[in-house]
């Protein structure tokens, strides 16, 4: 079953087309990585999928139900369920600085999803264990390393029980050692068959973890396929792009 379908979406700013007729689908349990040069539209695509941006044309469907369209935006029935349609992990963490680690994780499930505090707190403690952060429950974001902040951000997204988990360059703000911490966590999620869409510049990681990879440039999907198909493509721009990365 396709959890997510994006059909011929377009998005522009001040007359500049950032996304040009982009279509894709994501099946349950699938891991899709999106790669491409800066300015290719990767992050805008994620922001549209998460309804942080309104598309100019086309539609976005979760579980077969349209949730965003320029002319007919509506609240989906699926949004009223306890599980979220999606979660988004930003490249710059976006944690609430005045909340402890635990408060950052439990706030939305309690205040937005109206779930029982005891249940949410128990699940949050389990998530912190999974992230190796059980000792940081009462810490504030300023007391954490970048890798720890990103792991808290992942736990916060997972606490909403999303159908699809999006990552927007989750390691771009981290040094190599902290990057390894975060990628290890994402690998663990992959083993649990959590549906993920990952915008990344980590080519080796994308090749290793993905079921499918999309290469974007200038607002178009230029190449799409399995990691083997994409990394062995004869597409000129894809080959040029990969020259900048170690194989």
Coordinates of N, CA and C in Angstrom, one line a residue:
X1 N 0.8 -1.2 0.0 CA 0.0 0.0 0.0 C 0.9 1.2 0.0
X2 N 0.5 2.2 -0.8 CA 1.2 3.5 -0.8 C 0.7 4.3 0.4
X3 N 1.6 4.6 1.3 CA 1.3 5.5 2.4 C 1.2 7.0 1.9
X4 N 2.1 7.3 1.0 CA 2.2 8.6 0.5 C 2.3 8.6 -1.0
X5 N 1.5 9.5 -1.6 CA 1.5 9.7 -3.0 C 1.6 11.2 -3.3
X6 N 2.5 11.6 -4.1 CA 2.7 13.0 -4.5 C 2.5 13.0 -6.0
X7 N 1.5 13.8 -6.4 CA 1.1 13.8 -7.9 C 1.3 15.1 -8.5
X8 N 2.2 15.2 -9.4 CA 2.4 16.4 -10.3 C 2.4 17.7 -9.5
X9 N 3.1 17.8 -8.5 CA 3.1 19.1 -7.7 C 4.1 20.1 -8.3
X10 N 3.7 21.3 -8.2 CA 4.5 22.5 -8.6 C 4.5 23.4 -7.4
X11 N 5.7 24.1 -7.2 CA 5.8 25.1 -6.2 C 6.8 26.1 -6.6
X12 N 6.4 27.4 -6.5 CA 7.3 28.5 -6.9 C 7.3 29.6 -5.9
X13 N 8.3 30.4 -5.9 CA 8.4 31.6 -5.1 C 8.8 32.8 -5.9
X14 N 8.0 33.8 -5.9 CA 8.3 35.1 -6.6 C 8.7 34.8 -8.1
X15 N 7.9 33.9 -8.7 CA 8.1 33.7 -10.2 C 9.1 32.6 -10.5
X16 N 9.8 32.1 -9.5 CA 10.9 31.1 -9.7 C 10.3 29.7 -9.3
X17 N 10.3 28.8 -10.3 CA 9.7 27.5 -10.1 C 10.7 26.6 -9.4
X18 N 10.4 26.2 -8.1 CA 11.4 25.4 -7.4 C 11.1 23.9 -7.6
X19 N 9.8 23.5 -7.7 CA 9.4 22.2 -8.0 C 8.5 22.2 -9.3
X20 N 8.9 21.3 -10.2 CA 8.3 21.3 -11.6 C 7.7 20.0 -11.9
X21 N 6.4 19.8 -11.6 CA 5.7 18.6 -12.0 C 6.3 17.3 -11.3
X22 N 6.5 17.3 -10.0 CA 7.1 16.2 -9.3 C 6.1 15.2 -8.8
X23 N 6.3 14.0 -9.1 CA 5.5 12.9 -8.6 C 6.3 11.8 -8.0
X24 N 5.8 11.2 -6.9 CA 6.5 10.1 -6.3 C 5.5 9.3 -5.4
X25 N 5.9 8.1 -5.0 CA 5.1 7.4 -4.0 C 6.0 6.7 -3.0
X26 N 5.5 6.4 -1.8 CA 6.2 5.7 -0.8 C 5.4 4.6 -0.2
X27 N 5.8 3.4 -0.3 CA 5.1 2.3 0.3 C 5.4 2.1 1.8
X28 N 4.5 1.4 2.4 CA 4.6 1.1 3.9 C 5.9 0.3 4.1
X29 N 6.8 0.8 5.0 CA 8.0 0.1 5.3 C 9.2 0.4 4.4
X30 N 8.9 1.3 3.4 CA 10.0 1.6 2.4 C 10.8 2.8 2.9
X31 N 12.1 2.8 2.5 CA 13.0 3.9 2.8 C 13.4 4.5 1.4
X32 N 13.0 5.8 1.3 CA 13.3 6.5 0.1 C 14.3 7.6 0.4
X33 N 15.4 7.7 -0.3 CA 16.4 8.7 -0.1 C 16.3 9.7 -1.3
X34 N 16.4 11.0 -1.0 CA 16.4 12.0 -2.0 C 17.7 12.7 -2.0
X35 N 18.4 12.7 -3.1 CA 19.7 13.3 -3.2 C 19.7 14.3 -4.4
X36 N 20.8 15.2 -4.4 CA 20.9 16.2 -5.4 C 21.6 17.4 -5.0
X37 N 22.0 18.3 -5.9 CA 22.7 19.5 -5.5 C 21.9 20.5 -4.7
X38 N 22.5 21.4 -4.1 CA 21.8 22.5 -3.4 C 20.9 23.2 -4.4
X39 N 19.7 23.6 -3.9 CA 18.8 24.3 -4.8 C 18.0 23.5 -5.8
X40 N 18.1 22.1 -5.6 CA 17.4 21.3 -6.6 C 15.9 21.1 -6.2
X41 N 15.5 21.5 -5.0 CA 14.1 21.4 -4.6 C 13.9 20.3 -3.6
X42 N 14.9 19.7 -3.1 CA 14.7 18.6 -2.1 C 14.0 19.0 -0.8
X43 N 14.5 20.0 -0.2 CA 13.9 20.4 1.1 C 12.5 21.0 0.9
X44 N 12.3 21.7 -0.3 CA 11.0 22.2 -0.6 C 10.0 21.1 -0.8
X45 N 10.4 20.0 -1.4 CA 9.6 18.9 -1.6 C 9.1 18.3 -0.2
X46 N 10.1 18.2 0.7 CA 9.7 17.7 2.0 C 8.8 18.6 2.7
X47 N 9.0 19.9 2.6 CA 8.1 20.9 3.3 C 6.7 20.8 2.7
X48 N 6.6 20.6 1.4 CA 5.3 20.4 0.8 C 4.6 19.2 1.3
X49 N 5.4 18.1 1.4 CA 4.8 16.8 1.8 C 4.3 16.9 3.3
X50 N 5.0 17.7 4.1 CA 4.6 17.9 5.5 C 3.6 19.1 5.7
X51 N 3.2 19.6 4.6 CA 2.2 20.7 4.6 C 2.7 22.0 5.3
X52 N 4.0 22.1 5.4 CA 4.6 23.4 5.9 C 4.5 24.4 4.7
X53 N 4.4 24.0 3.5 CA 4.3 24.8 2.4 C 3.0 24.3 1.6
X54 N 2.3 25.3 1.0 CA 1.1 24.9 0.2 C 1.6 24.8 -1.3
X55 N 1.2 23.7 -1.9 CA 1.6 23.5 -3.3 C 0.8 24.5 -4.2
X56 N 1.4 24.8 -5.3 CA 0.7 25.7 -6.3 C -0.2 24.8 -7.2
X57 N 0.2 23.6 -7.4 CA -0.6 22.7 -8.3 C -0.3 21.3 -7.9
X58 N -1.2 20.4 -8.2 CA -1.0 19.0 -7.9 C -1.7 18.6 -6.6
X59 N -1.4 17.4 -6.1 CA -2.0 17.0 -4.9 C -1.1 16.0 -4.1
X60 N -1.3 15.9 -2.8 CA -0.6 15.1 -1.9 C -1.6 14.2 -1.2
X61 N -1.4 12.9 -1.2 CA -2.3 12.0 -0.6 C -1.6 11.1 0.5
X62 N -2.2 10.9 1.6 CA -1.7 10.0 2.6 C -2.8 8.9 2.7
X63 N -2.3 7.6 2.5 CA -3.2 6.5 2.5 C -4.5 6.7 1.6
X64 N -4.2 7.3 0.4 CA -5.2 7.4 -0.6 C -6.1 8.6 -0.4
X65 N -5.9 9.4 0.6 CA -6.8 10.6 0.9 C -6.0 11.9 0.7
X66 N -6.5 12.8 -0.1 CA -5.9 14.0 -0.3 C -5.9 14.9 0.9
X67 N -4.8 15.4 1.3 CA -4.7 16.3 2.5 C -4.3 17.7 2.2
X68 N -3.8 18.0 0.9 CA -3.4 19.3 0.6 C -3.6 19.6 -0.9
X69 N -4.2 20.7 -1.2 CA -4.4 21.1 -2.6 C -4.6 22.6 -2.6
X70 N -4.1 23.2 -3.6 CA -4.3 24.7 -3.6 C -5.7 25.2 -3.6
X71 N -6.6 24.4 -4.3 CA -7.9 24.9 -4.5 C -8.9 24.2 -3.5
X72 N -8.4 23.2 -2.8 CA -9.4 22.4 -2.0 C -8.7 21.8 -0.8
X73 N -8.1 22.6 0.0 CA -7.4 22.1 1.2 C -8.4 21.7 2.2
X74 N -8.2 20.5 2.8 CA -9.2 20.1 3.8 C -8.5 19.3 4.9
X75 N -9.2 19.1 6.0 CA -8.6 18.3 7.1 C -9.0 16.9 6.8
X76 N -8.0 16.0 6.8 CA -8.2 14.6 6.5 C -8.8 13.9 7.7
X77 N -9.6 12.9 7.4 CA -10.1 12.1 8.5 C -9.0 11.4 9.3
X78 N -7.9 11.1 8.5 CA -6.8 10.4 9.1 C -6.1 11.3 10.1
X79 N -6.2 12.6 10.0 CA -5.5 13.5 10.9 C -6.1 13.5 12.3
X80 N -7.3 12.9 12.4 CA -8.0 12.9 13.6 C -7.7 11.7 14.5
X81 N -7.0 10.7 13.9 CA -6.6 9.6 14.6 C -5.4 9.9 15.5
X82 N -5.1 9.0 16.5 CA -4.1 9.3 17.5 C -2.7 9.3 16.9
X83 N -2.5 8.5 15.8 CA -1.2 8.5 15.2 C -1.1 9.7 14.2
X84 N 0.1 10.3 14.1 CA 0.3 11.4 13.1 C 0.4 10.8 11.7
X85 N 0.1 11.6 10.7 CA 0.4 11.2 9.4 C 1.9 11.2 9.1
X86 N 2.6 12.2 9.6 CA 4.0 12.3 9.4 C 4.8 12.9 10.5
X87 N 6.0 12.7 10.6 CA 6.9 13.4 11.5 C 8.1 14.0 10.7
X88 N 8.6 15.1 11.1 CA 9.7 15.7 10.4 C 10.9 16.0 11.3
X89 N 12.1 15.6 11.0 CA 13.3 15.9 11.7 C 14.1 16.9 10.9
X90 N 14.2 18.1 11.5 CA 14.9 19.2 10.8 C 16.4 19.1 10.9
X91 N 17.1 19.7 10.0 CA 18.6 19.7 10.1 C 19.1 20.5 11.3
X92 N 18.4 21.4 11.7 CA 18.9 22.3 12.9 C 18.1 22.0 14.2
X93 N 17.5 20.8 14.3 CA 17.0 20.2 15.5 C 15.6 20.8 15.9
X94 N 15.5 22.2 16.0 CA 14.3 22.9 16.3 C 13.7 22.4 17.6
X95 N 14.5 22.1 18.6 CA 14.0 21.8 19.9 C 13.6 23.1 20.7
X96 N 12.6 22.9 21.6 CA 12.2 24.1 22.4 C 13.3 24.3 23.5
X97 N 14.0 25.4 23.4 CA 15.1 25.6 24.3 C 14.7 25.7 25.8
X98 N 13.5 26.1 26.1 CA 13.1 26.3 27.5 C 12.4 25.0 28.1
X99 N 12.4 23.9 27.2 CA 11.8 22.6 27.7 C 13.0 21.7 27.9
X100 N 12.8 20.8 28.9 CA 13.8 19.7 29.1 C 13.7 18.7 28.0
X101 N 14.6 17.8 27.9 CA 14.5 16.7 26.9 C 13.2 16.0 27.0
X102 N 12.8 15.6 28.1 CA 11.5 14.9 28.3 C 10.3 15.8 27.9
X103 N 10.3 17.0 28.3 CA 9.2 17.9 27.9 C 9.1 18.1 26.4
X104 N 10.3 18.2 25.7 CA 10.3 18.3 24.3 C 9.6 17.1 23.6
X105 N 9.8 15.9 24.2 CA 9.2 14.7 23.6 C 7.8 14.5 23.9
X106 N 7.3 14.8 25.1 CA 5.9 14.5 25.5 C 4.9 15.6 25.2
X107 N 5.4 16.8 24.9 CA 4.5 17.9 24.7 C 3.4 17.7 23.6
X108 N 3.8 17.4 22.4 CA 2.8 17.2 21.3 C 1.9 16.0 21.5
X109 N 2.4 14.9 21.9 CA 1.5 13.8 22.1 C 0.4 14.1 23.1
X110 N 0.7 14.8 24.1 CA -0.3 15.2 25.2 C -1.2 16.3 24.8
X111 N -0.5 17.4 24.3 CA -1.3 18.6 24.0 C -2.1 18.6 22.6
X112 N -1.4 17.9 21.6 CA -2.1 17.8 20.3 C -2.9 16.6 20.1
X113 N -2.3 15.4 20.5 CA -3.0 14.2 20.3 C -3.9 13.8 21.4
X114 N -3.8 14.5 22.5 CA -4.7 14.3 23.7 C -4.6 12.9 24.3
X115 N -3.3 12.4 24.3 CA -3.1 11.1 24.8 C -2.8 11.2 26.3
X116 N -3.0 10.0 27.0 CA -2.8 10.0 28.5 C -1.3 10.3 28.8
X117 N -1.2 11.2 29.8 CA 0.2 11.6 30.2 C 1.1 10.4 30.6
X118 N 0.5 9.5 31.4 CA 1.2 8.3 31.9 C 1.7 7.4 30.8
X119 N 0.9 7.2 29.8 CA 1.2 6.4 28.6 C 2.3 7.1 27.8
X120 N 2.2 8.4 27.6 CA 3.1 9.1 26.8 C 4.5 9.1 27.5
X121 N 4.5 9.4 28.8 CA 5.7 9.4 29.5 C 6.5 8.1 29.5
X122 N 5.7 7.0 29.6 CA 6.3 5.7 29.6 C 7.0 5.4 28.2
X123 N 6.3 5.8 27.1 CA 6.8 5.6 25.8 C 8.0 6.5 25.5
X124 N 8.0 7.7 26.1 CA 9.1 8.7 25.9 C 10.3 8.1 26.6
X125 N 10.2 7.5 27.8 CA 11.4 6.9 28.5 C 11.9 5.8 27.6
X126 N 11.1 5.0 27.0 CA 11.5 3.9 26.1 C 12.3 4.5 24.9
X127 N 11.8 5.6 24.3 CA 12.4 6.2 23.2 C 13.8 6.7 23.6
X128 N 13.9 7.3 24.8 CA 15.2 7.8 25.2 C 16.2 6.7 25.4
X129 N 15.7 5.5 25.9 CA 16.5 4.3 26.0 C 17.1 3.9 24.6
X130 N 16.2 3.9 23.6 CA 16.5 3.5 22.3 C 17.6 4.5 21.7
X131 N 17.5 5.7 22.1 CA 18.4 6.8 21.6 C 19.7 6.9 22.4
X132 N 19.8 6.1 23.5 CA 21.0 6.1 24.3 C 21.0 7.4 25.1
X133 N 19.9 8.0 25.5 CA 19.8 9.3 26.1 C 19.0 9.2 27.5
X134 N 19.0 8.0 28.0 CA 18.2 7.8 29.3 C 18.7 8.7 30.4
X135 N 20.0 9.1 30.4 CA 20.5 10.0 31.4 C 20.2 11.5 31.2
X136 N 19.7 11.8 30.1 CA 19.5 13.2 29.7 C 18.0 13.7 29.8
X137 N 17.2 12.9 30.5 CA 15.8 13.2 30.6 C 15.5 14.6 31.1
X138 N 16.3 15.1 32.0 CA 16.0 16.4 32.7 C 17.0 17.5 32.1
X139 N 17.8 17.1 31.1 CA 18.7 18.1 30.6 C 17.9 19.1 29.6
X140 N 18.5 20.3 29.4 CA 18.0 21.2 28.5 C 18.8 21.2 27.2
X141 N 18.3 21.6 26.1 CA 19.0 21.5 24.8 C 20.4 22.1 24.8
X142 N 20.6 23.2 25.5 CA 21.9 23.9 25.5 C 23.0 23.0 26.2
X143 N 22.5 22.0 27.0 CA 23.5 21.1 27.7 C 23.8 19.9 26.8
X144 N 23.3 19.8 25.6 CA 23.5 18.6 24.8 C 24.4 18.9 23.6
X145 N 25.1 17.8 23.1 CA 25.9 18.0 21.9 C 24.9 18.0 20.7
X146 N 25.4 18.3 19.5 CA 24.6 18.4 18.3 C 24.0 17.0 18.0
X147 N 24.8 15.9 18.2 CA 24.3 14.6 18.0 C 23.2 14.2 18.9
X148 N 23.3 14.6 20.2 CA 22.3 14.3 21.2 C 21.0 15.1 20.9
X149 N 21.2 16.4 20.5 CA 20.0 17.2 20.1 C 19.2 16.5 19.0
X150 N 20.0 16.0 18.0 CA 19.3 15.4 16.8 C 18.6 14.1 17.2
X151 N 19.2 13.3 18.1 CA 18.6 12.1 18.6 C 17.3 12.4 19.4
X152 N 17.3 13.5 20.2 CA 16.1 14.0 20.9 C 15.0 14.4 19.8
X153 N 15.5 15.0 18.8 CA 14.5 15.4 17.7 C 13.9 14.2 17.1
X154 N 14.7 13.2 16.9 CA 14.1 11.9 16.3 C 13.1 11.3 17.3
X155 N 13.5 11.2 18.6 CA 12.6 10.7 19.6 C 11.3 11.5 19.6
X156 N 11.4 12.8 19.5 CA 10.2 13.7 19.5 C 9.3 13.3 18.4
X157 N 9.9 13.2 17.2 CA 9.1 12.8 16.0 C 8.4 11.4 16.2
X158 N 9.2 10.5 16.7 CA 8.6 9.1 16.8 C 7.5 9.0 17.9
X159 N 7.6 9.9 18.9 CA 6.6 9.9 19.9 C 5.2 10.2 19.4
X160 N 5.1 10.8 18.2 CA 3.8 11.1 17.6 C 3.3 9.9 16.8
X161 N 4.1 8.8 16.7 CA 3.7 7.6 16.0 C 3.4 7.9 14.5
X162 N 4.3 8.5 13.8 CA 3.9 8.9 12.5 C 3.9 7.8 11.5
X163 N 3.0 7.9 10.5 CA 3.0 6.9 9.4 C 4.2 7.0 8.5
X164 N 4.7 8.2 8.3 CA 6.0 8.4 7.5 C 6.9 9.4 8.3
X165 N 8.1 9.0 8.4 CA 9.1 9.9 9.1 C 10.0 10.5 8.1
X166 N 10.0 11.9 8.0 CA 10.9 12.6 7.1 C 12.1 13.1 7.8
X167 N 13.2 13.1 7.1 CA 14.5 13.7 7.6 C 15.0 14.7 6.5
X168 N 15.2 15.9 7.0 CA 15.7 16.9 6.1 C 17.2 17.2 6.4
X169 N 18.1 16.5 5.7 CA 19.6 16.7 5.9 C 19.9 16.5 7.4
X170 N 19.6 15.4 8.0 CA 19.7 15.2 9.5 C 21.1 15.3 10.0
X171 N 22.1 15.3 9.2 CA 23.5 15.3 9.7 C 24.3 16.5 9.2
X172 N 23.6 17.4 8.5 CA 24.3 18.5 7.8 C 25.0 19.5 8.8
X173 N 24.4 19.6 10.0 CA 24.9 20.5 11.0 C 25.9 19.8 12.0
X174 N 26.3 18.6 11.7 CA 27.1 17.8 12.6 C 28.5 17.5 12.1
X175 N 29.4 17.3 13.0 CA 30.8 16.9 12.6 C 30.7 15.4 12.3
X176 N 31.8 14.8 11.7 CA 31.7 13.4 11.3 C 31.4 12.4 12.5
X177 N 32.0 12.7 13.7 CA 31.8 11.8 14.8 C 30.3 11.8 15.2
X178 N 29.7 13.0 15.3 CA 28.3 13.1 15.7 C 27.4 12.6 14.6
X179 N 27.8 12.7 13.3 CA 27.1 12.2 12.2 C 26.9 10.7 12.3
X180 N 28.0 10.0 12.7 CA 27.9 8.6 12.9 C 26.9 8.2 13.9
X181 N 26.8 9.0 15.0 CA 25.7 8.7 16.1 C 24.3 8.7 15.5
X182 N 24.0 9.7 14.7 CA 22.7 9.9 14.2 C 22.4 8.8 13.1
X183 N 23.4 8.6 12.2 CA 23.1 7.5 11.2 C 22.9 6.2 11.8
X184 N 23.6 5.9 12.9 CA 23.4 4.6 13.6 C 21.9 4.5 14.1
X185 N 21.4 5.6 14.6 CA 20.0 5.6 15.0 C 19.0 5.3 13.9
X186 N 19.3 6.0 12.7 CA 18.4 5.8 11.6 C 18.5 4.4 11.0
X187 N 19.7 3.8 11.1 CA 19.8 2.4 10.7 C 18.9 1.5 11.5
X188 N 18.9 1.8 12.8 CA 18.1 1.0 13.7 C 16.6 1.1 13.4
X189 N 16.2 2.4 13.0 CA 14.8 2.6 12.6 C 14.5 1.8 11.3
X190 N 15.5 1.8 10.4 CA 15.3 1.0 9.2 C 15.1 -0.5 9.4
X191 N 15.8 -1.0 10.4 CA 15.7 -2.4 10.8 C 14.3 -2.7 11.3
X192 N 13.6 -1.7 11.8 CA 12.3 -1.9 12.4 C 11.2 -1.6 11.3
X193 N 11.6 -1.4 10.1 CA 10.7 -1.2 8.9 C 9.9 0.1 9.1
X194 N 10.4 1.1 9.7 CA 9.7 2.4 9.8 C 9.8 3.1 8.5
X195 N 8.7 3.5 8.0 CA 8.7 4.2 6.6 C 9.4 5.5 6.7
X196 N 10.4 5.8 5.9 CA 11.2 7.0 6.0 C 11.5 7.6 4.6
X197 N 11.5 8.9 4.6 CA 11.9 9.7 3.4 C 13.1 10.5 3.9
X198 N 14.3 10.4 3.3 CA 15.5 11.0 3.9 C 16.1 11.9 2.8
X199 N 16.2 13.2 3.0 CA 17.0 14.0 2.2 C 18.4 14.0 2.8
X200 N 19.4 13.6 2.0 CA 20.7 13.5 2.6 C 21.8 13.8 1.6
X201 N 23.0 14.2 2.1 CA 24.2 14.3 1.3 C 25.2 13.2 1.6
X202 N 24.7 12.3 2.4 CA 25.6 11.1 2.8 C 25.4 10.0 1.8
X203 N 26.2 10.0 0.7 CA 25.9 9.1 -0.4 C 26.1 7.6 0.0
X204 N 27.1 7.3 0.7 CA 27.3 5.9 1.1 C 26.2 5.4 2.0
X205 N 25.7 6.3 2.9 CA 24.6 5.9 3.7 C 23.3 5.7 2.9
X206 N 23.1 6.6 2.0 CA 21.9 6.5 1.1 C 21.9 5.2 0.3
X207 N 23.1 4.8 -0.2 CA 23.3 3.6 -1.0 C 23.0 2.4 -0.1
X208 N 23.5 2.4 1.1 CA 23.4 1.3 2.0 C 21.9 1.1 2.5
X209 N 21.2 2.1 2.9 CA 20.0 2.0 3.6 C 18.7 2.0 2.8
X210 N 18.8 2.6 1.6 CA 17.6 2.9 0.8 C 17.0 1.7 0.0
X211 N 15.7 1.7 -0.1 CA 15.1 0.8 -1.0 C 15.1 1.4 -2.4
X212 N 14.8 2.7 -2.4 CA 14.9 3.5 -3.6 C 15.5 4.8 -3.4
X213 N 16.1 5.4 -4.5 CA 16.8 6.7 -4.4 C 16.3 7.6 -5.5
X214 N 16.0 8.8 -5.2 CA 15.6 9.8 -6.2 C 16.8 10.9 -6.3
X215 N 17.2 11.2 -7.5 CA 18.1 12.3 -7.8 C 17.4 13.4 -8.4
X216 N 17.4 14.6 -7.7 CA 16.7 15.8 -8.2 C 17.7 16.8 -8.7
X217 N 17.3 17.6 -9.7 CA 18.0 18.7 -10.1 C 17.1 19.7 -10.7
X218 N 17.2 21.0 -10.4 CA 16.4 22.1 -10.9 C 14.9 21.8 -10.9
X219 N 14.5 21.2 -9.8 CA 13.1 21.1 -9.5 C 12.5 19.9 -10.2
X220 N 13.3 19.0 -10.9 CA 12.8 17.8 -11.5 C 13.4 16.6 -10.8
X221 N 12.7 15.5 -10.9 CA 13.3 14.2 -10.6 C 13.9 13.7 -11.9
X222 N 15.3 13.6 -11.9 CA 16.0 13.2 -13.1 C 16.3 11.7 -13.1
X223 N 16.5 11.1 -12.0 CA 16.8 9.7 -11.9 C 16.1 9.1 -10.7
X224 N 15.6 7.9 -10.9 CA 14.9 7.2 -9.8 C 15.1 5.7 -10.0
X225 N 15.3 5.0 -8.9 CA 15.5 3.6 -9.0 C 16.1 3.0 -7.7
X226 N 16.5 1.7 -7.8 CA 17.2 1.1 -6.7 C 18.5 1.8 -6.5
X227 N 19.2 1.6 -5.3 CA 20.5 2.2 -5.2 C 21.5 1.8 -6.3
X228 N 21.4 0.5 -6.7 CA 22.3 0.0 -7.7 C 22.0 0.7 -9.0
X229 N 20.8 0.8 -9.4 CA 20.4 1.5 -10.6 C 20.8 2.9 -10.7
X230 N 20.6 3.6 -9.6 CA 20.9 5.1 -9.5 C 22.4 5.3 -9.5
X231 N 23.2 4.5 -8.7 CA 24.6 4.8 -8.6 C 25.4 4.3 -9.9
X232 N 24.7 3.4 -10.7 CA 25.4 3.0 -11.9 C 24.8 3.6 -13.2
X233 N 23.9 4.6 -13.0 CA 23.3 5.2 -14.1 C 24.3 5.9 -15.0
X234 N 23.9 6.0 -16.3 CA 24.7 6.8 -17.2 C 24.3 8.2 -17.4
X235 N 23.3 8.6 -16.6 CA 22.8 10.0 -16.6 C 24.0 10.9 -16.3
X236 N 24.2 11.9 -17.2 CA 25.4 12.7 -17.2 C 25.4 13.5 -15.9
X237 N 24.4 14.2 -15.5 CA 24.4 15.1 -14.3 C 24.5 14.3 -13.0
X238 N 23.9 13.1 -13.0 CA 24.1 12.2 -11.8 C 25.5 11.8 -11.7
X239 N 26.2 11.4 -12.8 CA 27.6 11.0 -12.7 C 28.5 12.2 -12.3
X240 N 28.2 13.4 -12.8 CA 28.9 14.6 -12.4 C 28.7 14.9 -10.9
X241 N 27.5 14.7 -10.5 CA 27.2 15.0 -9.0 C 28.0 14.0 -8.1
X242 N 28.0 12.8 -8.5 CA 28.7 11.7 -7.7 C 30.2 11.9 -7.6
X243 N 30.7 12.6 -8.6 CA 32.2 12.8 -8.6 C 32.7 13.6 -7.3
X244 N 31.7 14.3 -6.7 CA 32.1 15.1 -5.6 C 32.1 14.3 -4.3
X245 N 31.7 13.0 -4.4 CA 31.6 12.2 -3.2 C 32.4 10.9 -3.4
X246 N 33.0 10.5 -2.2 CA 33.7 9.2 -2.3 C 32.8 8.1 -2.5
X247 N 33.2 7.1 -3.3 CA 32.3 6.0 -3.6 C 32.4 5.0 -2.4

